[in-house]
Amino acid sequence: MKHFKIAIVGAGPSGYFTAQAFQKAQNEDISFSIDMIERLPTPWGLVRSGVAPDHPKIKTVSKVFEKIAKEPNFRLFANVELGKDVSLKDLRDQYDAVVLATGASKGRKLGIAGEDLTNSLSTADFVPWYNSHPDYLDLEVDLTSDTAVIIGAGNVAMDVARILAIDPTELDPTDIADHALFKLKQSQIRTVIICGRRGPEHAAFTAPELRDLPKLENTDVYIDSKQIQDAKSRMASLEEIEKDLRNNLEAMRLIAEHPKKGVERKLYIKFLAAPIEFKGGNKIEEVVFAQNKVENGKVIASGEKFSIKCGLVISAIGYDSVEYPGITIENGRINNIAGHVEHNLYTTGWAKRGPTGVIGTNKSDSTDVVELIIKNLTIPKISESITSLLKLEHKVVTQIDWEKINVEELISGEIRGKPRAKISSWNKLLEISSTRNQNIN
Ligand code: NAP
């Protein structure tokens, strides 16, 4: 029996699905020890710090992660940063294969004038802020204006728009960060405008998310029916319309025609609006847009401009992977072929394919990469593992340590009628993880 040592860097969905694929691939001829290395003191990646707090069902995948972590061949090394606490070279020397499941956490830039004005934020900052990511505890977010503009027509734009547009009391029974909920309860924002640069037929929203919008209890959602009708007319000339697109357009039509409640909180979705400049003094005050049009299937500028006055802009235009020593990033992704970077180095998830797909997409992606790794494995290395690389005094958050944090958050959440009360302070997380062992099963 051959036994290989695998290091997975990144404890998000793609990392866990990689571990699961290795666990499932074990048989009488081959087995694996899996060490998962994570920079934060907490695992679960975007399931913890990305998924919107009002979408708890999506987070139930963490039960699968817990099951993977309970397997005897799995170890968690959280609070360990690649490139700082351990080098990529050393990891590659110690392990038979290293899989980078490090995601894409850098918000893309629009590259237009005024983008760096105060209160022009990226979802890469705003989303982890409301999801208790310890790095974003002190993010300055000003919600004192009446209007927010969200740039981009994808599901992250929709998440962010919803969080800003709904009555914050609707977030009471969620695991949203306390500091964010406090701010949202004082928010003056009553109008949120999502702006997509292309037409409804090009939007990156998915239909289930769109269908949820008319169900919002305290917010009216507006889409111009003419924009949907025009998109449908453009589509009519095509021989075949993909099912997903048909569902999207139908969901948008339903939003446009849904009777409005006449409430103060409004969420608009506008299409064919490309931002060209952000204006303001100390702080963002206005977004200038080029009005686009679709001609012969192409999106082009109509030559007209318009602007929207606002006090907050959030760019939701996608993410790039973060660079670190030993890794080349190309087009926002780790340079790779089908997940293979070089020699015993691999990548999976958003770091491999870019920021696309839902959480489940990572399962098939990681399974494919693991198949490739197993095909390439030859003779197991005789080596130690990460324990030989870390300084003795380094505080590793192990699976048992994380379970202490988990239990603490679940219990304090239950007392407050929430699924969990997340801890945002890095020090507090480490403190709890270091407490003496309690009754953890
Ligand atoms: P996305 O789906 O790729 O959407 C990005 C949006 O930004 C697109 O509308 C894109 O327009 C626009 N954009 C890009 N560059 C732009 C620019 N320079 N100016 C104006 N607009 C620009 O990305 P995402 O919303 O970050 O989502 C990432 C992935 O996570 C997606 O696969 C998404 O479905 C998934 N996700 C799923 C859920 C869920 O299932 N509930 C929730 C959140 C995220 P163009 O198309 O014109 O480029």
Tab-separated table of C-alpha atoms and ligand atoms in Angstrom:
chain	number	residue	atom	x	y	z
A	1	MET	CA	0.000	0.000	0.000
A	2	LYS	CA	1.317	3.400	-0.933
A	3	HIS	CA	0.704	6.247	1.478
A	4	PHE	CA	1.007	9.837	0.247
A	5	LYS	CA	1.087	13.103	2.146
A	6	ILE	CA	-1.108	15.863	0.716
A	7	ALA	CA	-1.142	19.524	1.733
A	8	ILE	CA	-4.190	21.583	0.836
A	9	VAL	CA	-3.757	25.324	1.270
A	10	GLY	CA	-7.070	27.079	1.899
A	11	ALA	CA	-9.972	25.796	3.997
A	12	GLY	CA	-12.793	26.935	1.748
A	13	PRO	CA	-15.216	24.798	-0.264
A	14	SER	CA	-12.694	23.845	-2.967
A	15	GLY	CA	-10.170	22.802	-0.284
A	16	TYR	CA	-12.699	20.610	1.518
A	17	PHE	CA	-13.958	19.042	-1.709
A	18	THR	CA	-10.327	18.254	-2.578
A	19	ALA	CA	-9.878	16.537	0.792
A	20	GLN	CA	-13.121	14.633	0.233
A	21	ALA	CA	-12.023	13.457	-3.223
A	22	PHE	CA	-8.759	12.129	-1.724
A	23	GLN	CA	-10.705	10.389	1.049
A	24	LYS	CA	-13.026	8.779	-1.481
A	25	ALA	CA	-10.111	7.657	-3.679
A	26	GLN	CA	-8.537	5.540	-0.911
A	27	ASN	CA	-8.471	1.773	-1.422
A	28	GLU	CA	-6.301	-1.194	-0.514
A	29	ASP	CA	-3.491	0.109	-2.768
A	30	ILE	CA	-3.387	3.771	-1.889
A	31	SER	CA	-4.064	6.009	1.095
A	32	PHE	CA	-3.519	9.656	1.983
A	33	SER	CA	-2.863	11.882	4.966
A	34	ILE	CA	-4.382	15.275	4.366
A	35	ASP	CA	-3.153	18.457	6.066
A	36	MET	CA	-5.282	21.532	5.433
A	37	ILE	CA	-3.512	24.845	5.951
A	38	GLU	CA	-5.516	28.034	6.445
A	39	ARG	CA	-4.432	31.627	7.078
A	40	LEU	CA	-7.452	32.533	9.236
A	41	PRO	CA	-8.123	31.036	12.655
A	42	THR	CA	-11.412	29.700	11.217
A	43	PRO	CA	-12.122	27.349	8.305
A	44	TRP	CA	-14.936	27.230	5.650
A	45	GLY	CA	-13.771	30.136	3.448
A	46	LEU	CA	-16.594	31.778	1.534
A	47	VAL	CA	-19.212	29.684	3.301
A	48	ARG	CA	-18.308	31.671	6.405
A	49	SER	CA	-17.186	34.999	4.961
A	50	GLY	CA	-18.898	35.197	1.552
A	51	VAL	CA	-22.368	33.664	1.536
A	52	ALA	CA	-25.035	36.218	2.409
A	53	PRO	CA	-26.325	35.941	5.988
A	54	ASP	CA	-29.934	35.848	4.754
A	55	HIS	CA	-29.167	32.721	2.706
A	56	PRO	CA	-28.620	30.193	5.533
A	57	LYS	CA	-29.528	27.170	3.386
A	58	ILE	CA	-26.388	27.634	1.273
A	59	LYS	CA	-24.319	27.427	4.462
A	60	THR	CA	-25.599	23.960	5.353
A	61	VAL	CA	-22.759	22.589	3.181
A	62	SER	CA	-20.589	23.184	6.263
A	63	LYS	CA	-22.082	19.937	7.627
A	64	VAL	CA	-20.292	18.155	4.751
A	65	PHE	CA	-17.047	19.953	5.666
A	66	GLU	CA	-17.423	18.834	9.281
A	67	LYS	CA	-17.805	15.233	8.155
A	68	ILE	CA	-14.674	15.443	6.010
A	69	ALA	CA	-12.768	16.944	8.958
A	70	LYS	CA	-13.821	14.072	11.243
A	71	GLU	CA	-12.060	11.487	9.073
A	72	PRO	CA	-8.909	10.149	10.781
A	73	ASN	CA	-6.639	11.114	7.845
A	74	PHE	CA	-7.536	14.827	8.045
A	75	ARG	CA	-5.755	17.514	10.079
A	76	LEU	CA	-6.481	21.254	10.186
A	77	PHE	CA	-3.640	23.771	10.564
A	78	ALA	CA	-5.470	27.100	10.769
A	79	ASN	CA	-3.828	30.409	11.700
A	80	VAL	CA	-0.937	29.374	9.444
A	81	GLU	CA	-0.107	31.731	6.587
A	82	LEU	CA	1.564	30.525	3.421
A	83	GLY	CA	4.586	32.685	2.625
A	84	LYS	CA	4.854	33.903	6.226
A	85	ASP	CA	4.610	31.010	8.662
A	86	VAL	CA	5.541	28.416	6.090
A	87	SER	CA	7.025	28.756	2.608
A	88	LEU	CA	5.619	27.164	-0.507
A	89	LYS	CA	9.008	25.630	-1.247
A	90	ASP	CA	9.174	23.928	2.154
A	91	LEU	CA	5.649	22.598	1.793
A	92	ARG	CA	6.458	21.199	-1.623
A	93	ASP	CA	9.567	19.508	-0.199
A	94	GLN	CA	7.631	17.848	2.617
A	95	TYR	CA	4.497	16.748	0.784
A	96	ASP	CA	3.869	14.487	-2.183
A	97	ALA	CA	1.439	17.031	-3.577
A	98	VAL	CA	0.438	20.565	-2.604
A	99	VAL	CA	-2.957	21.866	-3.723
A	100	LEU	CA	-3.556	25.609	-3.645
A	101	ALA	CA	-7.234	26.194	-2.919
A	102	THR	CA	-6.599	29.807	-2.044
A	103	GLY	CA	-9.559	31.356	-3.874
A	104	ALA	CA	-9.728	34.855	-5.308
A	105	SER	CA	-10.052	37.511	-2.665
A	106	LYS	CA	-8.848	40.678	-4.401
A	107	GLY	CA	-11.665	42.844	-5.767
A	108	ARG	CA	-11.229	43.803	-9.438
A	109	LYS	CA	-10.888	47.492	-10.189
A	110	LEU	CA	-12.929	49.463	-12.708
A	111	GLY	CA	-9.944	51.628	-13.576
A	112	ILE	CA	-11.994	54.829	-13.848
A	113	ALA	CA	-11.526	58.300	-12.386
A	114	GLY	CA	-12.711	58.745	-8.798
A	115	GLU	CA	-12.708	55.031	-8.032
A	116	ASP	CA	-10.631	55.598	-4.906
A	117	LEU	CA	-12.918	58.238	-3.383
A	118	THR	CA	-14.037	57.604	0.180
A	119	ASN	CA	-17.044	55.257	0.374
A	120	SER	CA	-16.325	53.725	-3.015
A	121	LEU	CA	-15.880	50.127	-1.869
A	122	SER	CA	-15.364	46.725	-3.402
A	123	THR	CA	-17.423	43.683	-2.499
A	124	ALA	CA	-14.044	42.136	-1.623
A	125	ASP	CA	-14.123	44.428	1.435
A	126	PHE	CA	-17.820	45.013	2.047
A	127	VAL	CA	-18.929	41.340	2.005
A	128	PRO	CA	-16.313	40.081	4.509
A	129	TRP	CA	-17.110	43.145	6.654
A	130	TYR	CA	-20.731	42.110	7.158
A	131	ASN	CA	-19.694	38.460	7.467
A	132	SER	CA	-17.351	38.918	10.475
A	133	HIS	CA	-14.052	38.329	8.644
A	134	PRO	CA	-11.437	39.385	11.232
A	135	ASP	CA	-9.430	41.414	8.679
A	136	TYR	CA	-12.394	43.730	7.954
A	137	LEU	CA	-13.606	44.542	11.451
A	138	ASP	CA	-12.443	48.151	11.145
A	139	LEU	CA	-13.583	48.849	7.569
A	140	GLU	CA	-15.028	52.362	7.314
A	141	VAL	CA	-18.540	52.077	5.866
A	142	ASP	CA	-20.667	55.217	5.696
A	143	LEU	CA	-24.396	54.540	5.340
A	144	THR	CA	-25.591	58.100	5.975
A	145	SER	CA	-26.696	58.934	2.426
A	146	ASP	CA	-30.068	57.946	0.955
A	147	THR	CA	-28.788	56.190	-2.187
A	148	ALA	CA	-26.264	53.432	-2.894
A	149	VAL	CA	-25.115	52.329	-6.347
A	150	ILE	CA	-23.898	48.773	-6.959
A	151	ILE	CA	-21.804	48.205	-10.088
A	152	GLY	CA	-22.133	44.768	-11.724
A	153	ALA	CA	-25.022	42.435	-12.545
A	154	GLY	CA	-23.966	39.220	-10.812
A	155	ASN	CA	-25.111	37.335	-7.723
A	156	VAL	CA	-22.650	39.124	-5.446
A	157	ALA	CA	-24.082	42.485	-6.572
A	158	MET	CA	-27.506	41.131	-5.739
A	159	ASP	CA	-26.425	39.879	-2.294
A	160	VAL	CA	-24.934	43.242	-1.417
A	161	ALA	CA	-27.918	45.173	-2.783
A	162	ARG	CA	-30.308	43.044	-0.735
A	163	ILE	CA	-28.323	43.497	2.469
A	164	LEU	CA	-28.440	47.277	1.975
A	165	ALA	CA	-32.060	47.429	0.801
A	166	ILE	CA	-33.943	45.192	3.215
A	167	ASP	CA	-35.212	46.243	6.606
A	168	PRO	CA	-32.277	45.390	8.907
A	169	THR	CA	-34.607	43.783	11.460
A	170	GLU	CA	-34.979	41.015	8.861
A	171	LEU	CA	-31.310	40.291	9.541
A	172	ASP	CA	-31.822	39.879	13.308
A	173	PRO	CA	-32.248	36.103	13.075
A	174	THR	CA	-29.143	35.672	10.876
A	175	ASP	CA	-25.423	35.271	11.588
A	176	ILE	CA	-24.542	38.722	10.187
A	177	ALA	CA	-21.703	40.462	12.054
A	178	ASP	CA	-22.953	42.454	15.060
A	179	HIS	CA	-20.953	45.529	14.011
A	180	ALA	CA	-22.558	45.450	10.542
A	181	LEU	CA	-26.080	44.962	11.848
A	182	PHE	CA	-25.603	47.884	14.228
A	183	LYS	CA	-24.524	50.097	11.309
A	184	LEU	CA	-27.301	48.855	9.017
A	185	LYS	CA	-29.905	49.673	11.677
A	186	GLN	CA	-28.745	53.293	11.573
A	187	SER	CA	-28.501	53.331	7.782
A	188	GLN	CA	-30.206	56.169	5.900
A	189	ILE	CA	-30.041	54.279	2.615
A	190	ARG	CA	-33.492	53.747	1.152
A	191	THR	CA	-32.668	53.431	-2.562
A	192	VAL	CA	-30.227	50.871	-3.906
A	193	ILE	CA	-29.506	50.779	-7.630
A	194	ILE	CA	-27.773	47.806	-9.292
A	195	CYS	CA	-26.227	48.842	-12.620
A	196	GLY	CA	-25.207	46.285	-15.247
A	197	ARG	CA	-23.152	47.494	-18.191
A	198	ARG	CA	-24.834	45.133	-20.676
A	199	GLY	CA	-28.438	44.035	-21.296
A	200	PRO	CA	-30.737	41.793	-19.223
A	201	GLU	CA	-29.853	38.907	-21.555
A	202	HIS	CA	-26.186	39.247	-20.534
A	203	ALA	CA	-26.717	39.516	-16.778
A	204	ALA	CA	-24.768	37.092	-14.570
A	205	PHE	CA	-27.614	36.753	-12.020
A	206	THR	CA	-29.116	33.304	-11.635
A	207	ALA	CA	-32.865	32.686	-11.707
A	208	PRO	CA	-33.359	31.300	-8.146
A	209	GLU	CA	-31.750	34.471	-6.728
A	210	LEU	CA	-33.886	36.701	-8.991
A	211	ARG	CA	-37.058	34.838	-8.026
A	212	ASP	CA	-36.426	35.646	-4.356
A	213	LEU	CA	-36.554	39.387	-4.953
A	214	PRO	CA	-40.334	39.888	-5.242
A	215	LYS	CA	-40.660	37.993	-1.938
A	216	LEU	CA	-38.861	40.736	-0.004
A	217	GLU	CA	-41.311	41.950	2.619
A	218	ASN	CA	-40.207	45.516	3.145
A	219	THR	CA	-38.586	46.413	-0.177
A	220	ASP	CA	-40.031	47.080	-3.627
A	221	VAL	CA	-37.876	45.851	-6.499
A	222	TYR	CA	-38.019	47.629	-9.850
A	223	ILE	CA	-36.847	46.608	-13.299
A	224	ASP	CA	-37.910	48.587	-16.358
A	225	SER	CA	-40.256	46.215	-18.266
A	226	LYS	CA	-39.196	47.873	-21.531
A	227	GLN	CA	-35.572	46.736	-20.965
A	228	ILE	CA	-36.801	43.156	-20.472
A	229	GLN	CA	-39.159	43.364	-23.464
A	230	ASP	CA	-36.354	44.735	-25.656
A	231	ALA	CA	-34.049	41.924	-24.534
A	232	LYS	CA	-36.744	39.352	-25.332
A	233	SER	CA	-37.222	40.874	-28.793
A	234	ARG	CA	-33.473	40.671	-29.425
A	235	MET	CA	-33.523	37.036	-28.299
A	236	ALA	CA	-36.505	36.211	-30.518
A	237	SER	CA	-34.297	36.244	-33.596
A	238	LEU	CA	-32.088	33.487	-32.163
A	239	GLU	CA	-32.773	29.894	-33.139
A	240	GLU	CA	-32.475	28.618	-29.603
A	241	ILE	CA	-32.427	30.340	-26.235
A	242	GLU	CA	-30.597	28.565	-23.420
A	243	LYS	CA	-32.818	27.398	-20.574
A	244	ASP	CA	-30.934	29.420	-17.933
A	245	LEU	CA	-31.305	32.582	-19.964
A	246	ARG	CA	-35.013	31.959	-20.572
A	247	ASN	CA	-35.488	31.435	-16.821
A	248	ASN	CA	-33.554	34.598	-16.036
A	249	LEU	CA	-35.571	36.752	-18.405
A	250	GLU	CA	-38.819	35.274	-17.094
A	251	ALA	CA	-37.754	35.941	-13.491
A	252	MET	CA	-36.893	39.538	-14.450
A	253	ARG	CA	-40.242	39.979	-16.198
A	254	LEU	CA	-41.998	38.796	-13.034
A	255	ILE	CA	-40.032	41.307	-10.962
A	256	ALA	CA	-40.914	44.119	-13.401
A	257	GLU	CA	-44.614	43.236	-13.317
A	258	HIS	CA	-44.860	42.353	-9.633
A	259	PRO	CA	-47.259	44.751	-7.859
A	260	LYS	CA	-45.348	47.224	-5.710
A	261	LYS	CA	-46.090	47.611	-2.017
A	262	GLY	CA	-45.444	51.338	-1.986
A	263	VAL	CA	-42.786	51.015	0.720
A	264	GLU	CA	-39.925	53.403	1.368
A	265	ARG	CA	-37.139	50.893	0.637
A	266	LYS	CA	-36.449	50.483	-3.060
A	267	LEU	CA	-34.103	48.300	-5.065
A	268	TYR	CA	-33.672	49.057	-8.779
A	269	ILE	CA	-31.927	46.919	-11.383
A	270	LYS	CA	-30.794	48.956	-14.385
A	271	PHE	CA	-29.142	47.596	-17.506
A	272	LEU	CA	-26.936	49.043	-20.237
A	273	ALA	CA	-25.348	51.476	-17.787
A	274	ALA	CA	-21.524	51.501	-17.869
A	275	PRO	CA	-19.793	53.570	-15.175
A	276	ILE	CA	-17.272	56.033	-16.617
A	277	GLU	CA	-16.462	58.301	-13.681
A	278	PHE	CA	-17.044	58.626	-9.948
A	279	LYS	CA	-17.319	62.215	-8.748
A	280	GLY	CA	-17.127	63.741	-5.313
A	281	GLY	CA	-15.219	65.993	-2.940
A	282	ASN	CA	-14.042	64.120	0.121
A	283	LYS	CA	-16.512	61.351	-0.489
A	284	ILE	CA	-18.335	59.786	-3.423
A	285	GLU	CA	-21.269	61.967	-4.525
A	286	GLU	CA	-22.151	60.897	-8.046
A	287	VAL	CA	-21.583	58.157	-10.608
A	288	VAL	CA	-21.496	59.127	-14.285
A	289	PHE	CA	-22.644	56.420	-16.699
A	290	ALA	CA	-22.398	55.935	-20.433
A	291	GLN	CA	-25.748	54.763	-21.730
A	292	ASN	CA	-25.124	51.620	-23.743
A	293	LYS	CA	-27.319	49.992	-26.371
A	294	VAL	CA	-27.363	46.610	-28.093
A	295	GLU	CA	-26.908	46.734	-31.852
A	296	ASN	CA	-26.555	43.632	-34.010
A	297	GLY	CA	-25.878	41.587	-30.885
A	298	LYS	CA	-23.095	43.925	-29.716
A	299	VAL	CA	-23.145	46.222	-26.706
A	300	ILE	CA	-21.994	49.697	-27.708
A	301	ALA	CA	-22.140	53.192	-26.251
A	302	SER	CA	-25.168	55.138	-27.425
A	303	GLY	CA	-23.273	58.421	-27.019
A	304	GLU	CA	-25.576	59.525	-24.209
A	305	LYS	CA	-24.548	59.933	-20.599
A	306	PHE	CA	-26.466	60.153	-17.352
A	307	SER	CA	-25.540	60.283	-13.700
A	308	ILE	CA	-26.846	59.089	-10.369
A	309	LYS	CA	-26.288	61.008	-7.141
A	310	CYS	CA	-25.306	58.686	-4.315
A	311	GLY	CA	-23.212	58.518	-1.159
A	312	LEU	CA	-22.020	54.919	-1.423
A	313	VAL	CA	-20.775	52.865	-4.374
A	314	ILE	CA	-19.941	49.193	-4.201
A	315	SER	CA	-18.171	47.543	-7.126
A	316	ALA	CA	-19.261	43.922	-7.559
A	317	ILE	CA	-17.309	43.152	-10.705
A	318	GLY	CA	-15.464	39.984	-9.769
A	319	TYR	CA	-12.246	38.952	-8.054
A	320	ASP	CA	-8.620	38.074	-8.729
A	321	SER	CA	-6.353	35.669	-6.862
A	322	VAL	CA	-3.794	37.187	-4.522
A	323	GLU	CA	-0.127	36.883	-5.460
A	324	TYR	CA	2.428	35.303	-3.146
A	325	PRO	CA	6.020	34.164	-3.514
A	326	GLY	CA	6.440	31.215	-5.870
A	327	ILE	CA	3.126	31.744	-7.665
A	328	THR	CA	2.390	33.465	-10.961
A	329	ILE	CA	-1.038	34.983	-11.434
A	330	GLU	CA	-2.320	35.381	-14.980
A	331	ASN	CA	-5.728	36.909	-15.752
A	332	GLY	CA	-6.508	36.824	-12.044
A	333	ARG	CA	-5.881	33.074	-11.699
A	334	ILE	CA	-2.942	30.899	-10.721
A	335	ASN	CA	-1.228	29.923	-13.954
A	336	ASN	CA	-2.204	26.258	-14.466
A	337	ILE	CA	-3.238	23.599	-16.935
A	338	ALA	CA	-6.302	21.656	-15.773
A	339	GLY	CA	-5.229	22.347	-12.184
A	340	HIS	CA	-1.553	21.395	-12.629
A	341	VAL	CA	0.807	24.276	-11.815
A	342	GLU	CA	4.196	22.501	-11.938
A	343	HIS	CA	5.806	19.312	-10.572
A	344	ASN	CA	3.938	18.463	-7.354
A	345	LEU	CA	2.016	21.750	-7.197
A	346	TYR	CA	-1.669	21.955	-8.123
A	347	THR	CA	-4.568	24.349	-7.782
A	348	THR	CA	-8.344	24.115	-7.604
A	349	GLY	CA	-11.471	26.244	-7.165
A	350	TRP	CA	-11.506	29.968	-7.897
A	351	ALA	CA	-7.676	30.090	-7.767
A	352	LYS	CA	-7.656	27.619	-10.681
A	353	ARG	CA	-10.596	28.640	-12.851
A	354	GLY	CA	-11.396	32.192	-11.744
A	355	PRO	CA	-14.363	33.439	-9.696
A	356	THR	CA	-17.166	31.514	-11.362
A	357	GLY	CA	-19.769	28.974	-10.392
A	358	VAL	CA	-21.648	28.147	-7.233
A	359	ILE	CA	-20.217	26.288	-4.218
A	360	GLY	CA	-21.128	22.896	-5.717
A	361	THR	CA	-19.107	23.671	-8.875
A	362	ASN	CA	-15.991	23.196	-6.743
A	363	LYS	CA	-16.866	19.580	-6.089
A	364	SER	CA	-16.491	18.364	-9.668
A	365	ASP	CA	-13.567	20.740	-10.197
A	366	SER	CA	-11.665	19.346	-7.205
A	367	THR	CA	-12.536	15.743	-8.077
A	368	ASP	CA	-10.975	16.253	-11.535
A	369	VAL	CA	-7.814	17.771	-10.036
A	370	VAL	CA	-7.479	14.939	-7.504
A	371	GLU	CA	-7.799	12.363	-10.312
A	372	LEU	CA	-4.962	14.107	-12.132
A	373	ILE	CA	-2.797	14.249	-8.982
A	374	ILE	CA	-3.298	10.543	-8.272
A	375	LYS	CA	-2.337	9.730	-11.854
A	376	ASN	CA	0.897	11.699	-11.410
A	377	LEU	CA	1.865	10.323	-7.970
A	378	THR	CA	4.687	7.786	-8.056
A	379	ILE	CA	6.780	7.001	-4.972
A	380	PRO	CA	5.758	8.400	-1.589
A	381	LYS	CA	8.269	10.818	-0.083
A	382	ILE	CA	10.031	10.008	3.134
A	383	SER	CA	9.607	13.280	4.899
A	384	GLU	CA	8.070	14.907	7.909
A	385	SER	CA	5.161	17.257	7.454
A	386	ILE	CA	4.156	20.781	8.341
A	387	THR	CA	4.808	20.164	12.033
A	388	SER	CA	8.528	20.141	11.279
A	389	LEU	CA	8.249	23.483	9.467
A	390	LEU	CA	6.368	25.615	11.973
A	391	LYS	CA	8.077	27.413	14.815
A	392	LEU	CA	7.480	25.656	18.122
A	393	GLU	CA	5.776	28.689	19.628
A	394	HIS	CA	3.446	29.188	16.654
A	395	LYS	CA	-0.206	28.953	17.687
A	396	VAL	CA	-1.868	26.531	15.291
A	397	VAL	CA	-5.655	26.347	15.387
A	398	THR	CA	-6.310	22.629	15.049
A	399	GLN	CA	-9.640	20.941	14.347
A	400	ILE	CA	-10.228	20.553	18.099
A	401	ASP	CA	-9.393	24.236	18.641
A	402	TRP	CA	-11.761	25.290	15.861
A	403	GLU	CA	-14.495	23.154	17.387
A	404	LYS	CA	-14.161	25.217	20.576
A	405	ILE	CA	-14.792	28.375	18.542
A	406	ASN	CA	-17.624	26.682	16.683
A	407	VAL	CA	-19.359	25.559	19.880
A	408	GLU	CA	-18.956	29.003	21.462
A	409	GLU	CA	-20.490	30.705	18.394
A	410	LEU	CA	-23.340	28.203	18.125
A	411	ILE	CA	-24.245	28.438	21.813
A	412	SER	CA	-24.147	32.225	21.956
A	413	GLY	CA	-26.114	32.320	18.699
A	414	GLU	CA	-28.786	30.020	20.088
A	415	ILE	CA	-29.247	32.216	23.139
A	416	ARG	CA	-29.851	35.180	20.802
A	417	GLY	CA	-32.106	33.340	18.328
A	418	LYS	CA	-29.455	33.165	15.626
A	419	PRO	CA	-27.881	30.199	13.852
A	420	ARG	CA	-24.532	31.399	15.251
A	421	ALA	CA	-23.039	34.576	16.703
A	422	LYS	CA	-19.790	34.938	14.788
A	423	ILE	CA	-16.705	36.274	16.504
A	424	SER	CA	-14.928	38.923	14.418
A	425	SER	CA	-11.896	39.639	16.553
A	426	TRP	CA	-8.771	37.710	15.578
A	427	ASN	CA	-7.464	37.829	19.180
A	428	LYS	CA	-10.737	36.621	20.636
A	429	LEU	CA	-10.835	33.737	18.143
A	430	LEU	CA	-7.321	32.708	19.156
A	431	GLU	CA	-8.148	33.120	22.824
A	432	ILE	CA	-11.163	30.801	22.595
A	433	SER	CA	-9.241	28.302	20.511
A	434	SER	CA	-6.611	28.160	23.259
A	435	THR	CA	-8.997	27.469	26.127
A	436	ARG	CA	-8.655	24.136	27.853
A	437	ASN	CA	-10.569	21.321	26.241
A	438	GLN	CA	-14.258	21.277	27.073
A	439	ASN	CA	-16.791	18.589	26.315
A	440	ILE	CA	-16.492	18.411	22.598
A	441	ASN	CA	-17.651	15.267	20.866
B	1	NAP	P1	-19.986	37.564	-11.829
B	1	NAP	O1	-21.111	36.605	-11.767
B	1	NAP	O2	-18.889	37.271	-12.772
B	1	NAP	O3	-20.576	39.023	-12.146
B	1	NAP	C1	-19.735	40.106	-12.319
B	1	NAP	C2	-20.503	41.256	-12.931
B	1	NAP	O4	-19.614	42.371	-12.991
B	1	NAP	C3	-20.995	41.006	-14.352
B	1	NAP	O5	-22.272	41.540	-14.504
B	1	NAP	C4	-19.966	41.789	-15.198
B	1	NAP	O6	-20.488	42.290	-16.404
B	1	NAP	C5	-19.694	42.955	-14.270
B	1	NAP	N1	-18.459	43.645	-14.618
B	1	NAP	C6	-17.210	43.127	-14.753
B	1	NAP	N2	-16.334	44.093	-15.083
B	1	NAP	C7	-17.047	45.250	-15.176
B	1	NAP	C8	-16.707	46.582	-15.469
B	1	NAP	N3	-15.443	46.925	-15.745
B	1	NAP	N4	-17.693	47.506	-15.470
B	1	NAP	C9	-18.955	47.176	-15.172
B	1	NAP	N5	-19.350	45.908	-14.877
B	1	NAP	C10	-18.403	44.961	-14.871
B	1	NAP	O7	-19.279	37.719	-10.418
B	1	NAP	P2	-19.846	37.770	-8.929
B	1	NAP	O8	-21.164	38.411	-8.839
B	1	NAP	O9	-18.710	38.292	-8.152
B	1	NAP	O10	-20.046	36.228	-8.567
B	1	NAP	C11	-18.954	35.301	-8.569
B	1	NAP	C12	-19.500	33.870	-8.624
B	1	NAP	O11	-20.094	33.540	-7.373
B	1	NAP	C13	-20.578	33.691	-9.676
B	1	NAP	O12	-20.431	32.453	-10.291
B	1	NAP	C14	-21.842	33.741	-8.868
B	1	NAP	O13	-22.959	33.075	-9.453
B	1	NAP	C15	-21.408	33.057	-7.583
B	1	NAP	N6	-22.303	33.460	-6.484
B	1	NAP	C16	-23.401	32.679	-6.275
B	1	NAP	C17	-24.302	33.045	-5.288
B	1	NAP	C18	-25.521	32.205	-5.057
B	1	NAP	O14	-25.627	31.139	-5.632
B	1	NAP	N7	-26.456	32.667	-4.271
B	1	NAP	C19	-24.085	34.194	-4.517
B	1	NAP	C20	-22.951	34.963	-4.770
B	1	NAP	C21	-22.071	34.573	-5.760
B	1	NAP	P3	-20.098	41.627	-17.801
B	1	NAP	O15	-20.885	40.358	-17.860
B	1	NAP	O16	-20.516	42.647	-18.769
B	1	NAP	O17	-18.606	41.396	-17.785
